[in-house]
Coordinates of C-alpha atoms in Angstrom, one line a residue:
M1 CA -46.0 -43.2 10.8
P2 CA -46.9 -39.1 10.9
E3 CA -49.9 -37.7 8.9
A4 CA -49.6 -36.5 5.6
G5 CA -47.9 -32.8 5.2
G6 CA -46.9 -33.2 8.5
L7 CA -42.7 -33.0 9.6
S8 CA -41.1 -35.9 10.7
G9 CA -39.0 -36.0 13.8
I10 CA -35.5 -36.3 11.5
Q11 CA -37.2 -33.3 9.3
C12 CA -37.8 -31.1 12.5
S13 CA -34.4 -31.9 13.8
G14 CA -32.8 -30.7 10.6
L15 CA -35.0 -27.8 10.6
F16 CA -34.3 -26.6 13.9
R17 CA -30.2 -27.1 13.7
R18 CA -30.2 -25.2 10.4
S19 CA -32.2 -22.0 11.9
R20 CA -29.9 -22.6 14.8
R21 CA -26.7 -22.1 12.5
G22 CA -28.9 -19.0 10.7
L23 CA -29.1 -17.5 14.4
S24 CA -25.8 -18.0 15.0
F25 CA -24.8 -16.6 11.9
V26 CA -26.8 -13.4 12.1
R27 CA -25.5 -13.2 15.9
E28 CA -22.1 -13.1 14.3
V29 CA -22.4 -10.5 11.9
L30 CA -24.4 -8.4 14.4
R31 CA -22.2 -8.4 17.3
S32 CA -20.2 -6.0 18.5
P33 CA -16.7 -5.3 17.8
S34 CA -14.1 -5.4 20.5
G35 CA -11.8 -2.6 21.5
A36 CA -8.9 -4.0 19.1
E37 CA -11.4 -4.1 16.3
R38 CA -12.6 -0.2 16.7
P39 CA -10.0 0.8 14.1
G40 CA -9.8 4.7 13.3
G41 CA -12.5 7.4 13.0
T42 CA -12.7 10.7 11.5
E43 CA -9.6 12.2 12.7
D44 CA -7.8 9.4 10.4
I45 CA -9.8 11.5 7.6
A46 CA -8.8 14.8 9.2
F47 CA -5.0 13.7 8.9
F48 CA -5.4 13.3 5.0
L49 CA -6.1 17.2 4.6
R50 CA -2.7 18.1 4.8
Y51 CA -2.9 16.7 0.8
V52 CA -6.1 18.8 0.3
R53 CA -5.1 22.2 1.3
P54 CA -2.6 22.9 -1.3
L55 CA -5.8 22.1 -3.7
W56 CA -8.0 24.7 -2.0
K57 CA -8.6 26.4 -5.0
V58 CA -9.6 23.7 -7.3
G59 CA -11.9 22.1 -4.6
A60 CA -13.5 25.5 -3.8
S61 CA -14.2 26.1 -7.6
A62 CA -15.6 22.2 -7.5
L63 CA -17.9 23.0 -4.8
L64 CA -19.4 26.0 -6.1
A65 CA -20.2 24.2 -9.5
T66 CA -21.3 21.5 -7.2
V67 CA -23.7 24.1 -5.2
F68 CA -25.3 26.0 -8.6
V69 CA -25.8 22.1 -10.3
A70 CA -27.4 21.0 -7.1
G71 CA -29.8 24.4 -7.0
L72 CA -30.7 24.2 -10.5
K73 CA -31.2 20.7 -10.1
A74 CA -33.8 21.2 -7.2
L75 CA -36.3 23.6 -9.7
I76 CA -36.8 20.9 -11.6
P77 CA -39.7 19.3 -9.6
L78 CA -41.0 22.2 -9.2
S79 CA -42.1 22.4 -13.2
S80 CA -44.8 19.8 -12.0
K81 CA -46.1 22.3 -9.6
V82 CA -46.3 24.8 -12.7
F83 CA -47.6 22.7 -15.0
I84 CA -50.9 21.6 -12.8
D85 CA -51.7 24.8 -10.9
D86 CA -50.7 27.6 -13.7
I87 CA -51.3 25.4 -16.9
L88 CA -54.1 22.8 -16.3
L89 CA -56.2 24.8 -13.9
G90 CA -55.0 28.1 -14.6
N91 CA -54.3 29.4 -11.4
E92 CA -53.0 32.9 -12.0
A93 CA -51.8 32.8 -8.3
G94 CA -49.5 30.1 -8.6
L95 CA -45.4 30.5 -9.6
S96 CA -46.3 32.7 -12.6
S97 CA -45.3 36.0 -10.9
L98 CA -41.6 34.6 -10.4
F99 CA -41.5 32.2 -13.4
P100 CA -44.0 33.7 -15.8
V101 CA -44.8 30.8 -18.2
S102 CA -48.2 30.7 -19.4
S103 CA -48.0 27.7 -21.6
L104 CA -47.0 24.6 -22.2
T105 CA -44.3 25.5 -24.9
A106 CA -43.0 28.0 -22.5
L107 CA -42.7 25.3 -20.0
A108 CA -40.8 23.2 -22.3
A109 CA -38.6 25.6 -23.5
A110 CA -37.9 26.8 -20.0
L111 CA -36.8 23.1 -18.8
L112 CA -34.7 22.4 -22.3
L113 CA -32.9 26.0 -20.9
L114 CA -31.8 24.3 -17.1
G115 CA -31.3 21.2 -18.5
A116 CA -28.6 22.3 -21.0
V117 CA -27.0 24.8 -18.3
M118 CA -27.2 22.4 -15.7
G119 CA -25.6 19.6 -18.1
G120 CA -22.8 22.4 -19.0
M121 CA -22.0 23.3 -15.3
D122 CA -22.1 19.8 -14.4
V123 CA -19.6 18.8 -17.1
L124 CA -17.2 21.6 -15.5
R125 CA -17.8 20.4 -12.1
S126 CA -16.9 16.5 -13.3
Y127 CA -13.7 18.2 -14.6
L128 CA -12.6 20.0 -11.6
M129 CA -13.5 16.9 -9.2
A130 CA -11.1 15.3 -11.3
Q131 CA -8.3 17.2 -11.1
L132 CA -8.9 17.1 -7.3
R133 CA -8.8 13.7 -7.0
E134 CA -6.0 13.0 -9.2
R135 CA -3.9 15.3 -7.7
F136 CA -4.7 14.3 -4.2
S137 CA -4.0 10.7 -5.5
L138 CA -0.7 11.8 -6.9
A139 CA 0.4 13.4 -3.4
L140 CA -0.3 10.6 -0.9
Q141 CA 0.6 8.1 -3.3
T142 CA 4.0 9.9 -3.6
D143 CA 4.5 10.6 -0.2
L144 CA 3.5 7.4 0.9
F145 CA 5.8 5.6 -1.3
D146 CA 8.7 7.7 -0.4
H147 CA 7.8 7.5 3.5
V148 CA 8.2 3.4 2.9
L149 CA 11.4 3.6 0.9
R150 CA 12.8 5.1 4.1
F151 CA 11.7 2.3 6.5
P152 CA 14.6 0.4 8.1
L153 CA 16.0 -2.5 6.1
S154 CA 15.1 -4.1 9.0
Y155 CA 11.1 -3.6 8.6
F156 CA 11.4 -4.9 5.0
R157 CA 13.4 -8.1 6.3
S158 CA 10.2 -8.8 8.6
Q159 CA 7.6 -8.2 6.6
Q160 CA 6.6 -10.2 3.4
T161 CA 6.4 -8.1 -0.2
G162 CA 2.7 -8.8 -0.7
Y163 CA 1.8 -7.9 2.5
V164 CA 3.7 -4.6 2.3
M165 CA 2.5 -3.6 -1.4
S166 CA -1.2 -4.6 -0.6
R167 CA -1.2 -2.2 2.6
V168 CA 0.4 0.4 0.3
S169 CA -1.9 0.0 -2.8
D170 CA -5.4 -1.5 -1.7
D171 CA -5.8 0.9 0.9
V172 CA -4.9 3.8 -1.1
Q173 CA -7.4 2.8 -4.0
I174 CA -10.2 2.8 -1.2
L175 CA -9.4 6.3 -0.8
Q176 CA -9.1 7.1 -4.4
Y177 CA -12.9 5.9 -4.5
V178 CA -14.3 8.1 -2.0
F179 CA -12.9 10.7 -3.8
S180 CA -13.0 10.1 -7.2
Q181 CA -17.0 8.7 -6.7
F182 CA -18.4 8.7 -3.2
L183 CA -17.4 11.9 -1.5
P184 CA -18.4 14.3 -5.1
T185 CA -21.8 11.8 -5.1
M186 CA -22.4 12.6 -1.5
I187 CA -21.9 16.8 -1.7
A188 CA -24.2 16.9 -4.8
N189 CA -26.6 15.1 -2.8
V190 CA -26.4 17.2 0.3
M191 CA -26.5 20.1 -1.4
Y192 CA -29.7 18.9 -3.5
V193 CA -31.2 18.0 0.1
A194 CA -30.8 21.0 1.4
F195 CA -32.3 23.1 -1.6
A196 CA -35.1 20.6 -1.9
F197 CA -35.6 21.3 2.2
V198 CA -36.0 25.1 1.3
V199 CA -39.0 24.3 -1.6
L200 CA -40.4 21.7 0.8
F201 CA -40.8 24.5 3.4
S202 CA -41.9 26.8 1.5
L203 CA -44.5 24.0 0.1
N204 CA -46.1 23.1 3.1
L205 CA -44.6 23.4 6.6
R206 CA -46.4 21.1 8.3
L207 CA -45.8 18.4 5.8
T208 CA -42.2 19.4 5.6
L209 CA -42.2 18.5 9.6
V210 CA -43.7 15.3 9.2
V211 CA -40.7 14.3 6.9
L212 CA -38.5 15.7 9.7
A213 CA -39.8 13.7 12.1
F214 CA -38.4 10.4 10.6
V215 CA -34.8 11.9 10.9
P216 CA -34.1 10.3 14.0
F217 CA -34.7 6.7 12.4
F218 CA -32.0 7.1 10.1
L219 CA -29.9 8.2 12.6
L220 CA -30.3 4.9 14.8
V221 CA -29.4 3.2 11.6
N222 CA -25.9 4.7 11.8
V223 CA -25.6 3.8 15.7
L224 CA -26.7 0.1 15.5
F225 CA -24.1 -0.4 12.2
I226 CA -21.4 2.3 12.4
G227 CA -18.7 0.1 14.6
R228 CA -19.9 -2.8 13.1
I229 CA -19.3 -2.5 9.6
R230 CA -16.1 -0.2 10.2
A231 CA -14.2 -3.7 12.6
A232 CA -16.0 -5.9 9.3
S233 CA -14.0 -3.7 6.9
Y234 CA -10.7 -3.8 8.7
R235 CA -10.7 -7.7 9.5
E236 CA -11.4 -7.9 5.6
R237 CA -8.3 -5.5 4.5
E238 CA -6.2 -7.2 7.0
R239 CA -7.4 -10.8 5.0
Q240 CA -7.0 -9.4 2.0
A241 CA -3.5 -8.4 2.4
Y242 CA -2.6 -12.0 3.5
V243 CA -3.8 -13.3 0.2
S244 CA -1.5 -10.7 -1.6
R245 CA 1.6 -11.5 0.6
D246 CA 0.9 -15.7 0.3
L247 CA 0.3 -14.8 -3.8
A248 CA 3.6 -12.6 -4.1
E249 CA 5.7 -15.6 -2.2
V250 CA 4.3 -18.3 -4.3
I251 CA 4.8 -16.2 -8.2
T252 CA 8.3 -15.4 -6.6
G253 CA 9.4 -19.0 -5.7
I254 CA 7.5 -20.5 -8.7
D255 CA 10.6 -22.6 -9.8
T256 CA 10.5 -24.0 -6.4
V257 CA 6.7 -24.7 -6.9
K258 CA 7.3 -26.2 -10.0
T259 CA 10.3 -28.4 -9.0
H260 CA 8.3 -29.8 -6.3
A261 CA 5.3 -30.2 -8.3
A262 CA 3.6 -28.5 -5.5
E263 CA 0.8 -26.5 -7.7
D264 CA -2.1 -28.1 -6.1
R265 CA -0.7 -27.9 -2.4
E266 CA 0.0 -23.7 -2.9
A267 CA -3.4 -23.5 -4.6
G268 CA -5.0 -25.0 -1.5
R269 CA -3.1 -23.1 0.5
I270 CA -4.0 -19.6 -1.2
S271 CA -7.8 -21.3 -1.7
R272 CA -7.9 -21.5 2.2
T273 CA -6.7 -18.0 2.8
L274 CA -9.5 -17.0 0.2
R275 CA -12.1 -18.7 1.9
D276 CA -11.5 -16.3 4.8
V277 CA -11.4 -13.2 2.5
V278 CA -15.0 -14.7 1.3
Q279 CA -16.7 -15.1 4.9
I280 CA -15.9 -11.8 6.0
R281 CA -17.0 -10.1 2.5
I282 CA -20.1 -12.4 3.0
K283 CA -20.8 -10.8 6.6
N284 CA -19.9 -7.5 5.4
T285 CA -22.7 -7.9 2.3
M286 CA -25.3 -8.7 5.4
L287 CA -24.8 -5.8 7.6
A288 CA -24.5 -3.5 4.7
A289 CA -27.9 -5.2 3.6
F290 CA -29.4 -5.2 7.1
S291 CA -29.0 -1.5 7.3
E292 CA -30.0 -0.9 4.2
Y293 CA -33.1 -2.9 4.4
I294 CA -34.2 -0.7 7.8
R295 CA -33.2 2.3 6.0
I296 CA -35.6 1.6 3.1
G297 CA -38.0 0.8 5.9
V298 CA -38.1 4.2 7.0
Q299 CA -38.1 5.6 3.7
F300 CA -41.7 3.7 3.1
L301 CA -42.7 4.7 6.4
M302 CA -41.9 8.3 5.3
L303 CA -43.8 7.9 2.2
V304 CA -46.7 6.9 3.5
A305 CA -47.1 9.5 6.1
V306 CA -46.7 11.9 2.9
F307 CA -49.4 10.4 1.4
W308 CA -51.8 9.6 4.5
Y309 CA -51.0 13.2 5.5
G310 CA -50.5 15.4 2.2
G311 CA -53.9 13.6 1.0
S312 CA -55.9 14.7 4.4
E313 CA -54.8 18.4 3.7
V314 CA -55.6 18.4 -0.4
I315 CA -59.0 17.3 0.7
A316 CA -59.4 19.6 3.6
G317 CA -58.1 22.2 1.1
A318 CA -55.4 23.4 2.5
M319 CA -52.9 22.6 -0.1
S320 CA -53.4 22.8 -3.7
V321 CA -53.0 19.7 -6.4
G322 CA -50.2 21.2 -7.8
D323 CA -48.0 21.6 -4.4
F324 CA -48.9 17.6 -3.3
V325 CA -47.8 16.4 -6.4
A326 CA -44.8 18.7 -6.6
F327 CA -44.1 17.5 -2.7
T328 CA -44.4 14.2 -3.5
V329 CA -42.3 14.2 -6.9
Y330 CA -39.6 15.8 -4.2
I331 CA -40.3 13.1 -2.0
A332 CA -39.6 10.7 -4.9
T333 CA -36.4 12.1 -6.4
F334 CA -34.6 13.0 -3.5
A335 CA -35.4 9.6 -1.5
A336 CA -32.0 8.1 -3.3
S337 CA -30.2 11.4 -1.7
V338 CA -31.4 11.4 1.4
S339 CA -30.5 7.7 1.6
I340 CA -27.1 8.6 0.5
F341 CA -26.7 11.4 3.1
F342 CA -27.9 9.3 6.1
S343 CA -25.9 6.0 4.6
F344 CA -22.6 8.0 4.7
P345 CA -21.5 7.7 8.4
V346 CA -21.9 3.7 7.0
V347 CA -20.8 3.6 3.8
I348 CA -17.6 5.8 4.7
Q349 CA -16.6 2.9 7.5
P350 CA -14.4 1.1 4.8
A351 CA -12.6 4.7 3.9
L352 CA -12.1 5.1 7.2
T353 CA -10.4 1.7 7.9
S354 CA -8.2 2.4 5.1
A355 CA -7.4 5.8 6.1
A356 CA -6.5 4.3 9.4
R357 CA -4.1 1.7 7.6
I358 CA -2.8 3.9 5.7
R359 CA -2.0 6.4 8.7
E360 CA -0.6 3.5 10.7
I361 CA 1.9 2.8 7.6
F362 CA 2.9 6.9 8.2
G363 CA 3.2 6.5 12.0
L364 CA 5.8 3.6 11.5
E365 CA 9.3 5.3 12.7
R366 CA 11.2 5.6 9.6
E367 CA 15.1 5.1 9.3
V368 CA 17.0 8.3 10.7
G369 CA 17.3 10.6 8.0
E370 CA 20.1 13.4 7.1
E371 CA 19.0 15.7 9.6
G372 CA 21.4 15.8 12.5
L373 CA 23.7 12.8 10.9
L374 CA 27.1 13.4 9.5
A375 CA 27.9 13.1 5.7
P376 CA 31.8 13.6 5.3
E377 CA 32.9 14.9 2.3
H378 CA 36.0 12.8 2.3
F379 CA 36.1 9.3 3.2
R380 CA 39.3 6.8 3.0
G381 CA 37.3 3.6 3.7
Q382 CA 38.8 2.7 7.5
I383 CA 36.4 0.1 9.5
A384 CA 36.7 -0.2 13.2
F385 CA 34.6 -2.8 14.9
T386 CA 34.9 -2.9 19.1
D387 CA 33.3 -5.2 21.5
I388 CA 30.1 -5.8 19.4
A389 CA 27.5 -7.3 20.5
F390 CA 24.0 -8.5 18.9
A391 CA 21.2 -10.5 19.0
Y392 CA 18.1 -10.6 16.7
P393 CA 14.5 -10.2 18.7
G394 CA 13.9 -13.1 20.9
G395 CA 17.0 -15.1 19.5
A396 CA 20.0 -15.8 21.2
P397 CA 23.7 -13.9 21.0
V398 CA 25.0 -13.8 17.8
L399 CA 28.1 -12.0 18.4
R400 CA 30.0 -11.5 21.1
G401 CA 33.0 -8.8 22.0
V402 CA 33.7 -8.6 18.1
S403 CA 36.8 -6.5 17.5
F404 CA 39.0 -6.0 14.2
T405 CA 40.0 -3.5 12.2
A406 CA 40.3 -3.2 8.2
R407 CA 42.6 -0.5 6.6
P408 CA 42.0 1.0 3.0
G409 CA 43.8 -1.6 0.9
D410 CA 42.9 -4.5 3.1
V411 CA 41.2 -7.5 1.4
I412 CA 39.9 -9.5 4.1
A413 CA 38.5 -12.7 4.4
V414 CA 35.6 -13.7 6.9
V415 CA 34.9 -17.4 7.4
G416 CA 33.1 -19.7 9.6
R417 CA 30.2 -22.3 9.8
T418 CA 26.4 -21.7 8.3
G419 CA 24.9 -19.4 10.6
V420 CA 27.6 -18.3 12.9
G421 CA 27.2 -14.2 12.1
K422 CA 29.1 -13.8 8.9
T423 CA 26.3 -11.6 7.2
T424 CA 25.3 -10.0 10.4
L425 CA 28.6 -8.3 10.5
I426 CA 27.7 -7.0 6.9
N427 CA 23.7 -6.2 8.3
L428 CA 25.6 -4.0 10.8
L429 CA 28.1 -2.2 8.8
M430 CA 25.3 -1.3 6.3
K431 CA 23.3 0.0 9.2
A432 CA 20.1 -2.5 8.7
F433 CA 20.5 -3.0 12.6
S434 CA 22.5 -1.8 15.2
P435 CA 24.1 -3.5 17.7
Q436 CA 23.4 -3.7 21.6
A437 CA 26.7 -2.8 22.6
G438 CA 30.4 -1.7 21.2
T439 CA 30.8 0.5 18.2
I440 CA 31.7 0.7 14.8
M441 CA 33.9 3.5 13.5
L442 CA 34.2 4.9 9.8
D443 CA 37.2 6.8 9.4
G444 CA 37.2 7.4 13.1
I445 CA 33.5 8.6 13.3
D446 CA 31.0 6.6 15.0
L447 CA 28.5 4.4 12.6
A448 CA 25.7 5.8 14.6
D449 CA 26.0 9.3 14.3
L450 CA 26.2 8.8 10.0
D451 CA 23.9 9.1 8.0
P452 CA 22.7 5.9 6.5
R453 CA 22.2 6.8 3.2
W454 CA 26.1 8.2 3.0
V455 CA 27.2 4.9 4.7
R456 CA 25.5 3.5 1.8
R457 CA 26.7 5.4 -1.1
Q458 CA 30.3 4.4 0.4
I459 CA 30.0 0.9 -0.1
S460 CA 29.6 -1.5 -3.1
V461 CA 28.2 -5.0 -2.5
V462 CA 28.3 -8.0 -4.7
S463 CA 26.4 -11.4 -3.4
Q464 CA 25.1 -14.5 -3.9
E465 CA 21.5 -12.7 -4.2
I466 CA 21.6 -10.7 -7.5
F467 CA 18.4 -8.5 -8.2
L468 CA 18.2 -7.1 -11.6
F469 CA 15.6 -4.5 -12.6
H470 CA 13.2 -5.5 -15.6
T471 CA 15.1 -3.1 -17.9
T472 CA 18.2 -3.2 -20.2
I473 CA 21.4 -4.4 -18.9
E474 CA 22.6 -0.6 -19.2
E475 CA 20.5 0.5 -17.2
N476 CA 20.7 -2.1 -14.6
I477 CA 24.8 -1.2 -14.6
R478 CA 24.2 2.7 -14.4
Y479 CA 21.6 1.8 -11.3
S480 CA 24.9 2.2 -8.8
R481 CA 25.5 5.8 -10.5
P482 CA 22.3 6.8 -12.6
E483 CA 24.3 9.9 -14.0
A484 CA 27.1 8.0 -15.9
S485 CA 27.8 8.2 -19.4
R486 CA 27.8 5.3 -21.7
G487 CA 31.6 5.1 -21.9
E488 CA 31.6 4.5 -18.3
V489 CA 29.0 1.9 -18.5
I490 CA 30.9 0.1 -21.3
E491 CA 34.1 0.4 -19.1
A492 CA 32.7 -1.1 -16.3
A493 CA 31.7 -3.6 -18.1
R494 CA 34.5 -4.5 -19.9
K495 CA 36.7 -4.7 -16.0
A496 CA 34.0 -7.3 -15.1
Q497 CA 34.5 -9.2 -18.3
V498 CA 31.2 -9.2 -19.3
H499 CA 30.9 -6.6 -22.3
D500 CA 31.8 -9.6 -25.0
D501 CA 28.8 -11.4 -23.6
I502 CA 26.4 -7.9 -23.6
L503 CA 28.1 -7.4 -27.2
G504 CA 26.5 -11.0 -28.5
F505 CA 23.0 -10.2 -27.5
P506 CA 20.9 -9.1 -30.9
N507 CA 20.2 -5.7 -28.9
G508 CA 23.3 -5.3 -26.8
Y509 CA 23.5 -3.0 -24.2
A510 CA 19.9 -2.2 -25.0
T511 CA 19.0 -6.4 -24.3
V512 CA 15.9 -6.2 -21.5
V513 CA 17.2 -8.7 -19.0
G514 CA 13.4 -9.9 -17.9
E515 CA 12.1 -9.7 -14.6
R516 CA 14.6 -10.5 -11.9
G517 CA 17.5 -11.2 -14.7
T518 CA 15.9 -14.2 -15.8
R519 CA 16.7 -13.9 -19.5
L520 CA 20.7 -13.8 -18.4
S521 CA 22.5 -16.9 -17.3
V522 CA 23.8 -17.0 -13.4
G523 CA 27.2 -16.4 -14.3
Q524 CA 26.2 -13.2 -16.9
R525 CA 24.2 -12.1 -14.1
Q526 CA 27.1 -12.2 -11.4
R527 CA 29.0 -10.0 -13.5
I528 CA 26.9 -7.3 -14.0
A529 CA 26.8 -6.9 -10.5
I530 CA 30.5 -6.7 -10.5
A531 CA 30.2 -3.9 -13.5
R532 CA 27.7 -2.1 -10.8
A533 CA 30.2 -2.4 -8.3
F534 CA 33.0 -1.0 -10.7
L535 CA 31.0 1.3 -11.9
K536 CA 29.9 2.7 -8.2
D537 CA 33.9 3.1 -7.3
A538 CA 32.8 3.1 -3.8
P539 CA 36.0 3.0 -1.1
I540 CA 34.5 -0.2 0.6
L541 CA 33.7 -3.1 -1.0
I542 CA 31.4 -6.5 0.2
L543 CA 31.8 -9.6 -1.4
D544 CA 28.9 -12.0 0.0
E545 CA 29.2 -15.4 -1.0
P546 CA 29.4 -14.1 -4.9
T547 CA 30.7 -17.1 -6.8
S548 CA 28.6 -19.6 -4.9
A549 CA 26.6 -20.5 -8.0
L550 CA 29.0 -20.6 -10.5
D551 CA 30.8 -23.3 -12.1
T552 CA 34.0 -23.7 -12.4
A553 CA 35.0 -21.9 -15.6
T554 CA 32.8 -18.7 -15.1
E555 CA 34.2 -18.7 -11.1
R556 CA 37.6 -18.2 -12.6
Q557 CA 36.2 -15.1 -14.9
V558 CA 34.3 -13.7 -11.7
Q559 CA 36.9 -14.5 -9.9
E560 CA 39.8 -12.4 -12.1
A561 CA 37.2 -9.4 -12.2
L562 CA 36.7 -9.4 -8.2
G563 CA 40.9 -9.4 -7.7
T564 CA 40.7 -6.3 -10.0
L565 CA 37.9 -4.7 -8.3
A566 CA 39.1 -5.0 -4.7
R567 CA 42.5 -3.5 -5.5
R568 CA 43.0 0.1 -3.2
R569 CA 39.6 -0.5 -1.6
T570 CA 38.8 -1.6 1.9
T571 CA 37.5 -5.2 1.2
L572 CA 35.4 -7.8 3.2
L573 CA 35.0 -11.0 1.9
I574 CA 32.5 -13.7 2.9
S575 CA 33.1 -17.2 0.8
H576 CA 33.3 -20.8 1.5
R577 CA 34.8 -20.8 -2.2
P578 CA 38.8 -21.8 -1.4
S579 CA 39.4 -20.6 -4.8
L580 CA 37.8 -17.0 -4.3
L581 CA 39.9 -16.9 -0.5
A582 CA 42.6 -16.5 -2.4
I583 CA 42.7 -13.1 -3.0
A584 CA 42.4 -12.4 0.8
G585 CA 45.4 -10.8 2.6
R586 CA 44.1 -11.4 5.7
I587 CA 41.4 -14.3 7.3
L588 CA 39.1 -13.8 10.0
L589 CA 37.5 -16.8 11.9
L590 CA 34.2 -16.5 13.3
E591 CA 33.0 -18.7 15.5
E592 CA 30.6 -19.1 18.6
G593 CA 29.9 -14.8 18.3
R594 CA 33.9 -14.4 18.5
V595 CA 36.1 -13.4 15.9
R596 CA 39.8 -14.3 15.5
E597 CA 42.7 -13.5 12.8
V598 CA 44.1 -17.0 11.8
E599 CA 47.0 -18.1 9.4
P600 CA 45.7 -20.3 6.8
G601 CA 47.1 -23.4 7.9
S602 CA 45.8 -23.2 11.5
I603 CA 41.9 -22.8 10.2
P604 CA 40.0 -25.6 12.4
A605 CA 39.4 -28.5 9.9
G606 CA 35.8 -28.6 10.9
D607 CA 34.9 -25.8 9.2
A608 CA 33.9 -26.8 5.7
A609 CA 35.6 -24.0 4.3
A610 CA 38.6 -23.9 5.7
A611 CA 39.3 -27.6 5.1
D612 CA 39.8 -27.0 1.4
A613 CA 41.3 -23.4 2.0
Q614 CA 44.4 -24.8 4.0
K615 CA 45.4 -26.3 1.0
R616 CA 44.9 -24.0 -1.5
H617 CA 45.0 -20.2 0.1
R618 CA 47.5 -17.6 -1.4
P619 CA 47.9 -14.3 -0.4
V620 CA 47.6 -11.9 -3.4
A621 CA 50.0 -9.0 -2.5
A622 CA 48.9 -6.7 -5.3
C623 CA 45.3 -6.6 -3.7
N624 CA 47.4 -4.6 -0.7
P625 CA 49.3 -2.3 -2.4

């Protein structure tokens, strides 16, 4: 039996295990980052100077105001010397020759005047810094968002929405914090420290050298922690991006989550991702705490040294009481400023991380723009695929030697089993991807030589995945041609046979459709998309399963509108609905990566779409005038 007050073997074993876990945690926090975890550096901050240069006048004015305020602030602790040496002790050789204040009232009045001037200049400085911050943020966010919008479609189809949004927004917010909070405070403190040291040298050279002797210790803290904090910040940003990615995915698919009663499952998935973020944040906090603990310790030793050496100077008569009090007041007041000054390289690491991540976004290759590419003034709409081969990265070939021609006015149906590559054909035509072999010609011009934005302006798309913006019906229709008049919008809605439905809403065309158009029925959303296509009036029309989610009665309405829309255009139709195939004048069968033109009665019966098409297909000559 263990002695009273002692520890049992089990208790000692538990204490030992906890100690080992604690030491393991400390080692993990303080471990040196790997090469892959050393993101960015000061060159990334330099990259963003392009957004500061146009604002140099505002920045210079803000800097001058900051210097002026710091200079006035550095005079305040001198009041303690004036108070002790000149007023209390009546030392005529004090500062009275420079600042002739011989009474307590005069000193108080001088301090009030100094405070009023300093306050007014500080308000001006804050206004100028706000101008600099907000105009910098506006330029950066605008440029970044414009850059992201110009990424190839393949990028957005390979990345989840929440991840992209986090990269674009969260890191910019960190840089905004640097410009709105940290950088102004840093500049002000640097100026104050500079002025304060000038005064300290004038008060006592030897004691000031004692203070400067502690500078290497502050620099040592930076050397120890900069790389670790930067790496930890990078890991935190990445995990936070994963959280945003998963949240956006769950919210977007909330109908599916509810249908499968998967709330607990999704909450658990998000919780696991958040747990990783929390663990990294704890490590970040501990890194900051360790560095701050050492920094505060150095400050405490510096203060002790000032008291010991300064006190010795006063006792020896080499330093006046007023000088010593003023010196210690300076040490006390700018201790925080010195801490901020020397902690800058550590605290700036999250900003450097965000700057590196934003610069990484800027470094991603944008879609080839208008410069050097063709944008013909006239376009008839002829399409020619010649020996096209394509495979997705790491996947098997999807298309092998695909060739066909679509002339203006042709309505061509592309049929085949699910996953055979029908939508890939459309993506290639839209320049979302580039073929590995073969050529695609538009009016005899190689698609590779055409500006992608010009190409997409020549194409109207009506698909099964309709996206409507959270705005009015009129604005959603007008999205295809923003300059269209109200009358043209209404005419497009009439052609799409949705005008009467729109008038049935209390607010008519001003009705807000809700996020992704959830306040409208599937059929109404589909016909609004058709109205967009009517309004755009592009030479090429792509119909990608446009009626797959519709009931028979609604499909009949949509089919009639699509038949009208297809007239006098080059139309590619992808559909498994036999009734819709009836508007096609030609049918292309895509199987095993190759395409061939077939008669309706010769489509292989194994194709689910083709089986019904054999029975019900009727070419519509009116679609091919």
